[in-house]
């Protein structure tokens, strides 16, 4: 059952509930329901400790979250600016940066020497580059804190990007690129994002060999120079320490940093996919990955709460409409999921996905489309609403049941400019959602004419079927646009026979 | 947002994807410690054990079920982990995939949950079984199969399923859990064992005990044949449509001639597609005896009030004998075996050597070898194949594949960089193995292994899910959860000579099986692929 949850969790911590399916009207149970008699005591009041927030004069923000259960100190330093702040021609650069920054090391200690020193203490210092930010983080025993934190800040302030390590990272990335068509799931998620966001949009584009090979050490240095500035920086520390002492240590390092010029806000356009049926042919598989995709929304949208509840009903978990129908009732898929996605500062992905045997591809796609349509036509019931809310609210405690989760949540809200009490308000807002809200948002946001259908599978088998299982051609779903996933090979690069796509 | 806190990477798990890897990931990860103990660490592990002695309560119920309660009142939640000492290695011949199929069935409810009328449903389900048996009998006839009769029997079976369906409240079991705030609802079946787990708010503990005891003690064959289709999709996803999945299946089938570790956990397609609910019921009766199960619950609970709840719900499950141990022992392999796959996917290399099971006194020596070869950027295989020779994108060696309970493999794999061949991976790996056999590892390497084992064990203790899993596993495998801490002593005793001795014993040509993926263009028939080695 592993994969199912992976897919469901793509929806970002939204699990869901929904009652028995409409097709099989649940007769009032003639059975006793013994579980309803089991006492559920009041949950003890729980007020998770909030991290202490400190703002330095230069704009750096520190969060300190003490947690004395185990003798470790973990932390991160996070900078604004990532892949979306670079031109499309530099796609992949931030990922290389996040890798080479650490493997190169600093002016006084090579990355390799750092590895030896840290691993002997079972400690970690790692760097990372993402679409909107970069970071350096550490984890160590509290007795090693001074050493490990010293290395972390040395890496932050005195990195020395090494051409040899850049070459190594490029080769690694090239290996990933030439292998990217071996895994059907990977192809599907990549091409789906491309359809929705566009091939040059930072949320849709993928690194290509020629672009990756052209990245230089100077590119990385310039990016570092521009992004490592205290204004906008977020520093988070959690673990077994004393806040007053820790504050002093952090002020000593970060207090003296000079303000820099913040990056201009990233400007992207989000138009959504060109509707239609898109097909990637893979002759070595007997199962199709089906993605029905469009644009989602942002968490700042006032309808976010109603959409969250709608998500629960639609695809939140074992009890959701989608799971009930496509997996349980029809037995058409093992992994099935979906979400009207909401991101912090750009439209998320609205996706409905399933993997089904070649012969039932068209049938499963139609069932999925039917579920999407039903959001507007199949009335939400009181029972569905209650279950969805119970599901969201009763599991709410898992959003903040560890000090580290609380710290992470606060840092995310800070990073994206959301109020610190967003989580508490979320809870209250979910409670207020009504059936009328669900109907309203379903009508407003669910629009099949704006969705694209992507099928990655064995086109011939999809149409012809297999013994005992007649198939149906994809053209039954509409005009089919083949998608070429051939990997562009720059002249002079030999990768052995690559994926041959007709 | 980037990953904020650094976590070790484990690429292998991505493709060994099936739950086969559960133990191989757990034990080595916990099995790594420090001898050149940094001042603080040795006592810390001792202190933690002393601390846990006060927080862990163990009880074997009269019916044989072992219960562990771990008090960790950090937040008003709990996590549980049910560990059944039976997995797909226990599938009877001709029924591969059965343990996994049963795991899916356990989500379909009980005689109280998921039905509108159990007495009527029970009768209807028996009809489903009877009609299926009749159909299956005809279907399997190799001589004299009557197509008209087959069709008629099939229709009778379909009608019986339809009739039974009227009583079903689909997914009610998981819905109750979800409505009550359960998260991480899941299960996994490996070759060694089957696990069920989720987390819930602390005030739902009694509800959980009711539900879990119900499905362990009173599962019902509800929607069995529809779920079988779902599992067939799982097979298509993990194995048939995944180049690495296809390769691993052939690799293990070649490495083992007698022991069920050579069978895919999800089952061969022909066998999986013919498993029936009667077989699942027989499996349950034999292997889900309470004496074969350990349940651990960790979180905001008090043993004094929780143990009576556990007794109330779990002890009524009828007891039964522990299943007899398996007789099959894989015979020694005496010459190298190979699998060559030629297809239009990227090249790959994996090899494996038969080793002993987890109870072998050398178990921690294998952990040491795994750590020194594979753990992070300081590891030998990374530094040699990835960093210095630049021929591989990844390279690792790891133990306990596809399981630990019975003698598994110590496996090595490498992912070639563009332009490099599996053959280059093979010789580079063999050079590293030869080094292990002929030269001692360094003091630093050995010390690093021991330190990391100790510290990573400490790291794992602050998490309900991880605690429930670790303690249940050690309780089941060693008869005492304290072994989680005590194994640190065994780890401290691993010597350089041990590493050389074990390497020389196990990493021999005759004990080796390897598999290669060689890339050929898609439209070239694999059978006529011209070259034997070159890419």
Tab-separated table of N, CA and C in Angstrom, chain B residues 367-495:
chain	number	residue	atom	x	y	z
B	367	UNK	N	27.063	-5.065	8.918
B	367	UNK	CA	26.686	-3.654	9.081
B	367	UNK	C	27.902	-2.755	8.884
B	368	UNK	N	29.031	-3.185	9.445
B	368	UNK	CA	30.254	-2.383	9.319
B	368	UNK	C	30.659	-2.272	7.850
B	369	UNK	N	30.601	-3.387	7.132
B	369	UNK	CA	30.988	-3.361	5.719
B	369	UNK	C	30.049	-2.439	4.936
B	370	UNK	N	28.762	-2.565	5.210
B	370	UNK	CA	27.782	-1.711	4.531
B	370	UNK	C	28.100	-0.240	4.776
B	371	UNK	N	28.352	0.089	6.019
B	371	UNK	CA	28.601	1.485	6.379
B	371	UNK	C	29.860	2.012	5.697
B	372	UNK	N	30.916	1.250	5.774
B	372	UNK	CA	32.200	1.711	5.228
B	372	UNK	C	32.135	1.818	3.707
B	373	UNK	N	31.397	0.927	3.080
B	373	UNK	CA	31.314	0.969	1.620
B	373	UNK	C	30.341	2.017	1.104
B	374	UNK	N	29.292	2.294	1.864
B	374	UNK	CA	28.144	2.959	1.240
B	374	UNK	C	27.598	4.197	1.924
B	375	UNK	N	28.018	4.485	3.130
B	375	UNK	CA	27.326	5.540	3.863
B	375	UNK	C	27.881	6.930	3.547
B	376	UNK	N	27.273	7.575	2.612
B	376	UNK	CA	27.559	8.988	2.351
B	376	UNK	C	28.787	9.246	1.508
B	377	UNK	N	29.196	10.517	1.465
B	377	UNK	CA	30.297	10.933	0.590
B	377	UNK	C	31.663	10.471	1.087
B	378	UNK	N	31.741	9.969	2.326
B	378	UNK	CA	33.025	9.440	2.789
B	378	UNK	C	33.176	7.960	2.439
B	379	UNK	N	32.113	7.358	1.934
B	379	UNK	CA	32.148	5.912	1.740
B	379	UNK	C	33.082	5.529	0.596
B	380	UNK	N	33.589	4.304	0.655
B	380	UNK	CA	34.568	3.847	-0.335
B	380	UNK	C	33.994	3.808	-1.744
B	381	UNK	N	32.782	3.297	-1.893
B	381	UNK	CA	32.251	3.170	-3.247
B	381	UNK	C	31.963	4.538	-3.851
B	382	UNK	N	31.475	5.470	-3.035
B	382	UNK	CA	31.265	6.824	-3.553
B	382	UNK	C	32.598	7.431	-3.982
B	383	UNK	N	33.544	7.369	-3.070
B	383	UNK	CA	34.810	8.045	-3.364
B	383	UNK	C	35.514	7.403	-4.554
B	384	UNK	N	35.418	6.099	-4.660
B	384	UNK	CA	36.119	5.432	-5.736
B	384	UNK	C	35.383	5.550	-7.073
B	385	UNK	N	34.153	5.073	-7.134
B	385	UNK	CA	33.461	5.018	-8.429
B	385	UNK	C	32.860	6.356	-8.847
B	386	UNK	N	32.380	7.115	-7.856
B	386	UNK	CA	31.677	8.356	-8.198
B	386	UNK	C	32.649	9.537	-8.234
B	387	UNK	N	33.370	9.742	-7.143
B	387	UNK	CA	34.191	10.941	-7.048
B	387	UNK	C	35.479	10.845	-7.863
B	388	UNK	N	36.228	9.762	-7.704
B	388	UNK	CA	37.558	9.714	-8.316
B	388	UNK	C	37.563	9.155	-9.737
B	389	UNK	N	36.967	7.993	-9.929
B	389	UNK	CA	36.978	7.428	-11.295
B	389	UNK	C	35.928	8.072	-12.193
B	390	UNK	N	34.902	8.622	-11.588
B	390	UNK	CA	33.836	9.272	-12.349
B	390	UNK	C	33.227	8.372	-13.408
B	391	UNK	N	32.895	7.178	-12.994
B	391	UNK	CA	32.247	6.266	-13.934
B	391	UNK	C	30.802	5.969	-13.526
B	392	UNK	N	30.446	6.300	-12.276
B	392	UNK	CA	29.102	5.961	-11.793
B	392	UNK	C	28.403	7.182	-11.206
B	393	UNK	N	27.078	7.183	-11.341
B	393	UNK	CA	26.278	8.220	-10.691
B	393	UNK	C	26.019	7.847	-9.236
B	394	UNK	N	25.901	6.573	-8.963
B	394	UNK	CA	25.700	6.066	-7.613
B	394	UNK	C	26.359	4.707	-7.522
B	395	UNK	N	26.805	4.341	-6.336
B	395	UNK	CA	27.339	2.994	-6.132
B	395	UNK	C	27.226	2.677	-4.646
B	396	UNK	N	26.663	1.522	-4.337
B	396	UNK	CA	26.498	1.148	-2.930
B	396	UNK	C	26.580	-0.360	-2.750
B	397	UNK	N	26.891	-0.755	-1.539
B	397	UNK	CA	26.807	-2.161	-1.157
B	397	UNK	C	25.918	-2.225	0.073
B	398	UNK	N	25.066	-3.209	0.147
B	398	UNK	CA	24.159	-3.257	1.298
B	398	UNK	C	23.754	-4.689	1.574
B	399	UNK	N	23.317	-4.901	2.810
B	399	UNK	CA	23.112	-6.251	3.295
B	399	UNK	C	21.637	-6.557	3.489
B	400	UNK	N	21.309	-7.844	3.503
B	400	UNK	CA	19.944	-8.219	3.858
B	400	UNK	C	18.932	-8.031	2.751
B	401	UNK	N	19.291	-8.366	1.539
B	401	UNK	CA	18.410	-8.218	0.403
B	401	UNK	C	18.078	-9.616	-0.125
B	402	UNK	N	16.832	-10.028	-0.241
B	402	UNK	CA	15.612	-9.231	-0.059
B	402	UNK	C	15.027	-9.312	1.351
B	403	UNK	N	15.746	-9.896	2.305
B	403	UNK	CA	15.231	-9.994	3.666
B	403	UNK	C	16.363	-10.304	4.618
B	404	UNK	N	16.037	-10.358	5.926
B	404	UNK	CA	17.069	-10.660	6.917
B	404	UNK	C	16.766	-11.918	7.713
B	405	UNK	N	15.473	-12.295	7.723
B	405	UNK	CA	15.062	-13.386	8.604
B	405	UNK	C	15.705	-14.692	8.173
B	406	UNK	N	15.812	-14.872	6.870
B	406	UNK	CA	16.478	-16.035	6.304
B	406	UNK	C	17.740	-15.523	5.626
B	407	UNK	N	18.651	-16.441	5.279
B	407	UNK	CA	19.872	-15.958	4.636
B	407	UNK	C	19.576	-15.164	3.361
B	408	UNK	N	19.950	-13.884	3.377
B	408	UNK	CA	19.719	-12.996	2.234
B	408	UNK	C	21.021	-12.768	1.495
B	409	UNK	N	21.019	-11.734	0.681
B	409	UNK	CA	22.209	-11.426	-0.098
B	409	UNK	C	22.889	-10.179	0.439
B	410	UNK	N	24.205	-10.151	0.300
B	410	UNK	CA	24.912	-8.875	0.395
B	410	UNK	C	25.059	-8.412	-1.048
B	411	UNK	N	24.448	-7.277	-1.369
B	411	UNK	CA	24.397	-6.852	-2.773
B	411	UNK	C	25.192	-5.577	-2.996
B	412	UNK	N	25.704	-5.443	-4.198
B	412	UNK	CA	26.380	-4.221	-4.633
B	412	UNK	C	25.695	-3.762	-5.913
B	413	UNK	N	25.519	-2.452	-6.060
B	413	UNK	CA	25.007	-1.998	-7.343
B	413	UNK	C	25.705	-0.708	-7.723
B	414	UNK	N	25.706	-0.423	-9.023
B	414	UNK	CA	26.234	0.848	-9.495
B	414	UNK	C	25.452	1.282	-10.718
B	415	UNK	N	25.233	2.591	-10.797
B	415	UNK	CA	24.491	3.187	-11.899
B	415	UNK	C	25.506	3.886	-12.800
B	416	UNK	N	25.774	3.366	-13.997
B	416	UNK	CA	26.830	3.951	-14.825
B	416	UNK	C	26.517	5.366	-15.289
B	417	UNK	N	27.540	6.204	-15.332
B	417	UNK	CA	27.396	7.515	-15.960
B	417	UNK	C	27.277	7.315	-17.466
B	418	UNK	N	26.730	8.315	-18.174
B	418	UNK	CA	26.629	8.205	-19.624
B	418	UNK	C	27.998	7.851	-20.219
B	419	UNK	N	28.001	6.881	-21.117
B	419	UNK	CA	29.243	6.495	-21.769
B	419	UNK	C	29.996	5.392	-21.052
B	420	UNK	N	29.537	4.982	-19.883
B	420	UNK	CA	30.224	3.910	-19.158
B	420	UNK	C	29.352	2.660	-19.098
B	421	UNK	N	30.014	1.520	-18.959
B	421	UNK	CA	29.303	0.246	-19.105
B	421	UNK	C	29.138	-0.484	-17.780
B	422	UNK	N	28.186	-1.395	-17.715
B	422	UNK	CA	28.040	-2.237	-16.524
B	422	UNK	C	29.334	-3.002	-16.229
B	423	UNK	N	30.040	-3.395	-17.286
B	423	UNK	CA	31.278	-4.154	-17.067
B	423	UNK	C	32.295	-3.320	-16.298
B	424	UNK	N	32.335	-2.019	-16.578
B	424	UNK	CA	33.252	-1.164	-15.811
B	424	UNK	C	32.830	-1.093	-14.340
B	425	UNK	N	31.522	-1.085	-14.108
B	425	UNK	CA	31.025	-1.048	-12.729
B	425	UNK	C	31.484	-2.312	-11.994
B	426	UNK	N	31.337	-3.400	-12.705
B	426	UNK	CA	31.677	-4.692	-12.108
B	426	UNK	C	33.151	-4.739	-11.704
B	427	UNK	N	34.035	-4.337	-12.614
B	427	UNK	CA	35.444	-4.456	-12.212
B	427	UNK	C	35.806	-3.444	-11.129
B	428	UNK	N	35.192	-2.270	-11.164
B	428	UNK	CA	35.508	-1.299	-10.112
B	428	UNK	C	35.012	-1.787	-8.748
B	429	UNK	N	33.843	-2.398	-8.736
B	429	UNK	CA	33.317	-2.943	-7.475
B	429	UNK	C	34.233	-4.075	-6.981
B	430	UNK	N	34.668	-4.912	-7.925
B	430	UNK	CA	35.523	-6.033	-7.505
B	430	UNK	C	36.854	-5.553	-6.933
B	431	UNK	N	37.352	-4.465	-7.453
B	431	UNK	CA	38.584	-3.907	-6.878
B	431	UNK	C	38.363	-3.503	-5.425
B	432	UNK	N	37.209	-2.896	-5.160
B	432	UNK	CA	36.922	-2.482	-3.782
B	432	UNK	C	36.740	-3.700	-2.883
B	433	UNK	N	36.131	-4.732	-3.407
B	433	UNK	CA	35.952	-5.951	-2.609
B	433	UNK	C	37.318	-6.574	-2.308
B	434	UNK	N	38.186	-6.590	-3.320
B	434	UNK	CA	39.524	-7.153	-3.091
B	434	UNK	C	40.268	-6.393	-2.000
B	435	UNK	N	40.085	-5.089	-2.001
B	435	UNK	CA	40.738	-4.296	-0.945
B	435	UNK	C	40.262	-4.721	0.439
B	436	UNK	N	38.959	-4.964	0.545
B	436	UNK	CA	38.413	-5.396	1.840
B	436	UNK	C	39.015	-6.733	2.270
B	437	UNK	N	39.308	-7.573	1.281
B	437	UNK	CA	39.800	-8.916	1.597
B	437	UNK	C	41.280	-8.916	1.951
B	438	UNK	N	42.022	-7.986	1.352
B	438	UNK	CA	43.475	-8.072	1.482
B	438	UNK	C	44.075	-7.028	2.416
B	439	UNK	N	43.321	-5.950	2.658
B	439	UNK	CA	43.876	-4.914	3.543
B	439	UNK	C	42.879	-4.592	4.647
B	440	UNK	N	43.405	-4.254	5.806
B	440	UNK	CA	42.515	-3.826	6.882
B	440	UNK	C	41.875	-2.492	6.552
B	441	UNK	N	40.647	-2.309	7.014
B	441	UNK	CA	40.069	-0.962	6.938
B	441	UNK	C	40.842	-0.081	7.917
B	442	UNK	N	40.709	1.226	7.782
B	442	UNK	CA	41.494	2.113	8.651
B	442	UNK	C	40.831	2.274	10.021
B	443	UNK	N	41.609	2.739	10.965
B	443	UNK	CA	41.068	3.043	12.299
B	443	UNK	C	39.924	4.044	12.180
B	444	UNK	N	40.145	5.050	11.336
B	444	UNK	CA	39.128	6.096	11.200
B	444	UNK	C	37.809	5.532	10.657
B	445	UNK	N	37.939	4.651	9.670
B	445	UNK	CA	36.718	4.080	9.085
B	445	UNK	C	35.939	3.275	10.114
B	446	UNK	N	36.649	2.468	10.870
B	446	UNK	CA	35.980	1.631	11.862
B	446	UNK	C	35.342	2.497	12.958
B	447	UNK	N	36.102	3.503	13.369
B	447	UNK	CA	35.582	4.391	14.420
B	447	UNK	C	34.352	5.141	13.927
B	448	UNK	N	34.392	5.554	12.666
B	448	UNK	CA	33.266	6.305	12.106
B	448	UNK	C	32.011	5.450	12.089
B	449	UNK	N	32.171	4.200	11.692
B	449	UNK	CA	31.030	3.269	11.692
B	449	UNK	C	30.416	3.185	13.081
B	450	UNK	N	31.242	3.051	14.090
B	450	UNK	CA	30.730	2.866	15.444
B	450	UNK	C	30.070	4.142	15.983
B	451	UNK	N	30.674	5.261	15.683
B	451	UNK	CA	30.087	6.531	16.125
B	451	UNK	C	28.728	6.760	15.464
B	452	UNK	N	28.692	6.526	14.151
B	452	UNK	CA	27.438	6.794	13.441
B	452	UNK	C	26.329	5.877	13.925
B	453	UNK	N	26.669	4.641	14.238
B	453	UNK	CA	25.644	3.723	14.729
B	453	UNK	C	25.049	4.244	16.032
B	454	UNK	N	25.926	4.684	16.906
B	454	UNK	CA	25.467	5.140	18.219
B	454	UNK	C	24.632	6.415	18.110
B	455	UNK	N	25.155	7.356	17.354
B	455	UNK	CA	24.465	8.650	17.269
B	455	UNK	C	23.148	8.507	16.500
B	456	UNK	N	23.170	7.709	15.433
B	456	UNK	CA	21.933	7.562	14.675
B	456	UNK	C	20.865	6.813	15.468
B	457	UNK	N	21.296	5.930	16.342
B	457	UNK	CA	20.321	5.290	17.219
B	457	UNK	C	19.671	6.355	18.110
B	458	UNK	N	20.491	7.214	18.688
B	458	UNK	CA	19.946	8.287	19.528
B	458	UNK	C	18.967	9.149	18.731
B	459	UNK	N	19.359	9.493	17.514
B	459	UNK	CA	18.511	10.353	16.679
B	459	UNK	C	17.135	9.752	16.469
B	460	UNK	N	17.091	8.414	16.431
B	460	UNK	CA	15.831	7.770	16.067
B	460	UNK	C	14.846	7.688	17.229
B	461	UNK	N	15.247	8.142	18.412
B	461	UNK	CA	14.412	7.891	19.581
B	461	UNK	C	13.347	8.955	19.836
B	462	UNK	N	13.353	10.024	19.081
B	462	UNK	CA	12.430	11.117	19.370
B	462	UNK	C	11.220	11.121	18.457
B	463	UNK	N	10.642	9.958	18.209
B	463	UNK	CA	9.608	9.902	17.196
B	463	UNK	C	8.729	8.679	17.463
B	464	UNK	N	7.445	8.909	17.673
B	464	UNK	CA	6.551	7.799	18.040
B	464	UNK	C	6.544	6.674	17.008
B	465	UNK	N	6.425	7.059	15.743
B	465	UNK	CA	6.344	6.033	14.704
B	465	UNK	C	7.599	5.178	14.690
B	466	UNK	N	8.751	5.852	14.727
B	466	UNK	CA	10.017	5.136	14.669
B	466	UNK	C	10.200	4.252	15.889
B	467	UNK	N	9.808	4.755	17.052
B	467	UNK	CA	9.954	3.967	18.280
B	467	UNK	C	9.091	2.726	18.249
B	468	UNK	N	7.852	2.904	17.837
B	468	UNK	CA	6.953	1.751	17.799
B	468	UNK	C	7.514	0.709	16.836
B	469	UNK	N	8.011	1.172	15.700
B	469	UNK	CA	8.550	0.238	14.712
B	469	UNK	C	9.809	-0.467	15.232
B	470	UNK	N	10.757	0.313	15.760
B	470	UNK	CA	12.019	-0.289	16.212
B	470	UNK	C	11.792	-1.267	17.351
B	471	UNK	N	11.027	-0.840	18.343
B	471	UNK	CA	10.881	-1.702	19.516
B	471	UNK	C	10.104	-2.967	19.183
B	472	UNK	N	9.080	-2.829	18.361
B	472	UNK	CA	8.338	-4.032	17.951
B	472	UNK	C	9.265	-4.979	17.192
B	473	UNK	N	10.087	-4.415	16.309
B	473	UNK	CA	10.962	-5.244	15.486
B	473	UNK	C	11.995	-5.976	16.335
B	474	UNK	N	12.636	-5.259	17.240
B	474	UNK	CA	13.646	-5.913	18.079
B	474	UNK	C	13.008	-6.913	19.032
B	475	UNK	N	11.822	-6.590	19.531
B	475	UNK	CA	11.130	-7.538	20.397
B	475	UNK	C	10.839	-8.829	19.636
B	476	UNK	N	10.364	-8.680	18.415
B	476	UNK	CA	10.024	-9.876	17.632
B	476	UNK	C	11.277	-10.660	17.238
B	477	UNK	N	12.277	-9.940	16.748
B	477	UNK	CA	13.432	-10.629	16.172
B	477	UNK	C	14.384	-11.189	17.234
B	478	UNK	N	14.470	-10.529	18.388
B	478	UNK	CA	15.432	-10.960	19.409
B	478	UNK	C	14.763	-11.360	20.712
B	479	UNK	N	13.447	-11.206	20.777
B	479	UNK	CA	12.759	-11.566	22.002
B	479	UNK	C	12.879	-10.531	23.094
B	480	UNK	N	13.528	-9.407	22.814
B	480	UNK	CA	13.692	-8.363	23.824
B	480	UNK	C	14.004	-7.039	23.128
B	481	UNK	N	13.162	-6.040	23.362
B	481	UNK	CA	13.364	-4.736	22.718
B	481	UNK	C	14.683	-4.101	23.128
B	482	UNK	N	15.224	-4.513	24.297
B	482	UNK	CA	16.469	-3.900	24.788
B	482	UNK	C	17.644	-4.170	23.854
B	483	UNK	N	17.477	-5.191	23.002
B	483	UNK	CA	18.524	-5.504	22.047
B	483	UNK	C	18.820	-4.303	21.137
B	484	UNK	N	17.835	-3.441	20.953
B	484	UNK	CA	18.051	-2.220	20.169
B	484	UNK	C	19.244	-1.433	20.723
B	485	UNK	N	19.348	-1.403	22.045
B	485	UNK	CA	20.463	-0.687	22.672
B	485	UNK	C	21.689	-1.593	22.852
B	486	UNK	N	21.391	-2.848	23.182
B	486	UNK	CA	22.510	-3.756	23.493
B	486	UNK	C	23.358	-4.099	22.280
B	487	UNK	N	22.757	-4.039	21.091
B	487	UNK	CA	23.545	-4.369	19.903
B	487	UNK	C	24.712	-3.398	19.753
B	488	UNK	N	24.636	-2.259	20.425
B	488	UNK	CA	25.761	-1.318	20.347
B	488	UNK	C	27.038	-1.971	20.879
B	489	UNK	N	26.878	-2.826	21.879
B	489	UNK	CA	28.070	-3.515	22.405
B	489	UNK	C	28.655	-4.446	21.356
B	490	UNK	N	27.774	-5.157	20.658
B	490	UNK	CA	28.266	-6.056	19.600
B	490	UNK	C	28.953	-5.238	18.514
B	491	UNK	N	28.371	-4.098	18.228
B	491	UNK	CA	28.960	-3.239	17.200
B	491	UNK	C	30.344	-2.765	17.637
B	492	UNK	N	30.460	-2.441	18.914
B	492	UNK	CA	31.762	-1.993	19.411
B	492	UNK	C	32.831	-3.083	19.318
B	493	UNK	N	32.393	-4.326	19.317
B	493	UNK	CA	33.366	-5.417	19.274
B	493	UNK	C	33.834	-5.779	17.864
B	494	UNK	N	33.206	-5.204	16.839
B	494	UNK	CA	33.624	-5.523	15.465
B	494	UNK	C	35.069	-5.049	15.248
B	495	UNK	N	35.903	-5.948	14.701
B	495	UNK	CA	37.316	-5.606	14.510
B	495	UNK	C	37.666	-5.591	13.024
